[in-house]
Amino acid sequence: MKPARIITLLSLIFVLPLGAAQIKVEQWGVFEVALSGPTNGNPFLDVNFSARFTQGDSVIEANGFYDGNGIYRVRFMPPIQGEWHYITKSSCAELVGKSGEFTATKPAPENHGPVRVANTYHFAYADGSPYEELGTTCYVWHLQAEALQEQTLRTLPSAPFNKLRFCVFPKRYTWNTNEPILYPFVGDPSTTNWDFTHFNPKYFQHLEQRVADLQKLGIEADIILFHPYDEGHWGFDRMPATADDRYLRYVVARLSAYRNVWWSLANEWDFMKEKKESDFVHFGEIVSTNDPYHHLLSIHNGQKIFNNTLPWITHASIQNGSAVEDTGRAEEYRDVYRKPVVFDEVKYEGNIENRWGQLSAEELVFRFWNATVAGTYCGHGETIKSDDQILWWSKGGVLKGESPARLAFLKKVLATAPAEGIEPIDKWQDCPIGGQPGKYYLVYFGKETPSNWVFEIPKPPLGKLQSADGLKFTVEILDTWNMTVTPVSGIFTLQKKDGYAYVDKDGRSIALPGKPYLAIRIQRVEN
Amino acid sequence: MKPARIITLLSLIFVLPLGAAQIKVEQWGVFEVALSGPTNGNPFLDVNFSARFTQGDSVIEANGFYDGNGIYRVRFMPPIQGEWHYITKSSCAELVGKSGEFTATKPAPENHGPVRVANTYHFAYADGSPYEELGTTCYVWHLQAEALQEQTLRTLPSAPFNKLRFCVFPKRYTWNTNEPILYPFVGDPSTTNWDFTHFNPKYFQHLEQRVADLQKLGIEADIILFHPYDEGHWGFDRMPATADDRYLRYVVARLSAYRNVWWSLANEWDFMKEKKESDFVHFGEIVSTNDPYHHLLSIHNGQKIFNNTLPWITHASIQNGSAVEDTGRAEEYRDVYRKPVVFDEVKYEGNIENRWGQLSAEELVFRFWNATVAGTYCGHGETIKSDDQILWWSKGGVLKGESPARLAFLKKVLATAPAEGIEPIDKWQDCPIGGQPGKYYLVYFGKETPSNWVFEIPKPPLGKLQSADGLKFTVEILDTWNMTVTPVSGIFTLQKKDGYAYVDKDGRSIALPGKPYLAIRIQRVEN
């Protein structure tokens, strides 16, 4: 008997006769082949299922997965437009050699493809659109009661964040001791006696739905594959090695066709007492080799920073709040990794007892600005306790802090900054100036309260010019806390000061309001 | 005809008949076998010569080298005491199978063996004696006129430095445009037409003599194998790849038996326009595999930091002056490399036009203290111009600055600090406190001018204790600039303040003189 053949496009399922007419899916969308197959034995262990997708010389092998109820799926994210052909492979005769065609069409305007590393230290969408990372963390928002999840999804559209970090596995930690709505494996939650050979498809279908929900909002899903906030309560932090590996392959097979996926191998990897550092190298290699699209892949540290020079790590995901108290500190990680640096944890805006959860909004925004002018990226988190006992950092819900509005202001500033990204202008000379030399500068004063700033910029690269004398710039004063932009009248014209710096030819200064958190934006005028 | 057989012990040469009586050399001293061999053809290219040294299961293969005038030498640094046997190997029949015995004896009191990495972030001599790195730089002191070299050697005994960085090759750069006293290859200096296949043995004999001179002074020789300050003037920065490799093997064969050798693969590697990054990986592998003793091996950066995670790199040799303006910056390199961090270049005490040569003595000493409390090491250099036009940083001579006396004070402080090394006490919390938790603390105030300090230390590790309450400490005030130590009367007894810190049970504060560059030394009293 021939198995029924089901093709899913995003959440729409088409049951098609063999030899169906052309199916269309947008570039970087999800194309899915779903087939009925065996239900005897343990399909999670017994059946290999994958497909080969081809267009001319482009060949992509994607692993499939068992989704329960006799359904086997394989998903594909077409990286280029045009006619694709596929053919399935399997250890099971029923699932072998099913083939078909479809067309990858022009993506919708809001679909820019997956985010990639660009210009060594920065990111961009696959279609070349700029992506200035501005993330937040809600570790297990998707495992809370349905109403709370929906509230989080209603909060996000008006927040400035374009990345959300969250865990696959449930979390048990201060401010989050409730049980999750679902469990990833078949078993008995009361005894935590899990069968690690049987995934719970509903758990992962729900996870996918949340990834798709975020995608609709234009938010990247920074999916944390392991974390220590279990400590044996459920035991997902100490599964047998075979279960770890199978779990990773399963998640990667299910999710890698979603363009907004980023892989975070672990949160605070070194706090996972039952794992060794070499385990994470092994995990990283599994994810990297099983993800045909090579989504961004990082690993977040506790006290011990992972070796982010390893080739499969696309960017450094750093926890170190003190590093973004100072541009010189933030910048150092760029030098050593020569990869984008994302400070995914810099402590949180909040008022809880733990010293990592007590930042003022001013301090968190200050850290974002330091990260920015240092040519790195920063992450938001909120641990504000209130009557609802719901902390955004763990559960999502609503944002209560004062930092998001200021981060939205920063986002607006970055939206008009050079697409190549902000670079430290004169690194190791301790100038808190970022930008693109000769074109664009952000001078950030942090906690200083200047009432005046003598216009002076480090010597720009001269290229074919003999001198930068005469180059013209506009200047604006940014109050990064009060979210104002005040243009300074007139044009500033460069004149060489010495071997290292240029000033304005008339020696102009800029009057400043003597408050903290000021910045100056300097932009080249074409002349 | 049998070749004459010559055995050299340090600079003493014994010409011995075959079957000589027992020769003695101290452990970590230099044992040398010198044999007469062929002079026809090009001995540098045509003759392989090495020896195998054995004591029980200990086997060390050391490469020999041609030293001109028909003499072939192979040197050996016995790593353990006792009876050693050797036998030579060669591509040349005359040099094959010469064997002998000698005894490695107890080392002299001042001989502690080579310096090794200890406690991950620190160093120690092979005999376990502590080694707190405190280096200086005189790039080409050994290539100046003889009288100036001798002056440098007379200056060093009263200076605090226990490491000297210098180059094998001559340097041509600002403040050093004179020709060297010798050249490393046979050729014509006026045309810089070198025969890279013929080393000049005199050049390397002289280099060895200077390494031995430093050894006598207890100073490690941080030998820079390549550098960019040639720019084609002599062309030693752009030799053919075969010449580079041969040169490295030659230097390593000649020098690795000297216990005070450290290898610095390059100075400002990324400023060498004719070399690629992969060349230096290749060079590092050559040095690492050819040095039987695995001396300390590092590579110093210009603007681009090398991948110091590579396994053959023993410690990070960093140029970044701004990193030691702040303990939090200095500490970061420890985290990413998990190796000792030596800031070999942090700008220099001086008064020249270049901004890297204008530090005040106060600023340089400040940088050393920041490095120290961050658990790292710092390097001295002096670019003070005076009538003699001789800058220590390049040529040696005499020290004119005010920092060396203060660095001697720092050295005295470190001499009584815990032998395990200074560790950051509460990293990423921005406390400029280094030490060994629960035992010893240095609180450094840098440019602050405090008149009072409330005694407070981060929670020490409790081990089996329920609490650190009751632990007793003495306190001293260090004026790191004026070089005074002022004990504070009485004992400070810990009492828990909160989850993160302890204070004195009587809430004691310490009155301070309101000056910059103060530190407090806190030491546990056994009770």
Coordinates of C-alpha atoms in Angstrom, one line a residue, chain B residues 7 81 93-94 97 120 134 141 209 238 291 306 367 376 393 404 414 434 444 446 453 460-461 464 466:
Chain B
I7 CA 83.4 18.8 24.6
Q81 CA 70.2 14.9 37.5
A93 CA 79.7 9.3 8.3
E94 CA 82.4 11.2 10.2
G97 CA 77.7 7.2 16.3
T120 CA 47.4 28.3 34.7
L134 CA 58.8 41.8 35.5
W141 CA 71.1 46.2 22.7
Q209 CA 77.2 35.1 24.8
R238 CA 61.2 39.0 3.8
D291 CA 62.9 22.8 20.9
F306 CA 47.3 36.4 17.3
R367 CA 49.8 50.2 34.6
T376 CA 48.6 39.4 34.8
W393 CA 63.9 50.6 24.7
P404 CA 62.3 51.3 37.8
L414 CA 55.3 40.4 45.1
G434 CA 43.8 40.8 43.6
Y444 CA 44.6 49.0 44.5
G446 CA 45.0 53.7 41.2
W453 CA 38.5 53.0 53.1
P460 CA 36.1 34.1 50.7
P461 CA 35.6 30.5 49.8
K464 CA 34.4 23.3 55.4
Q466 CA 30.0 27.6 57.9

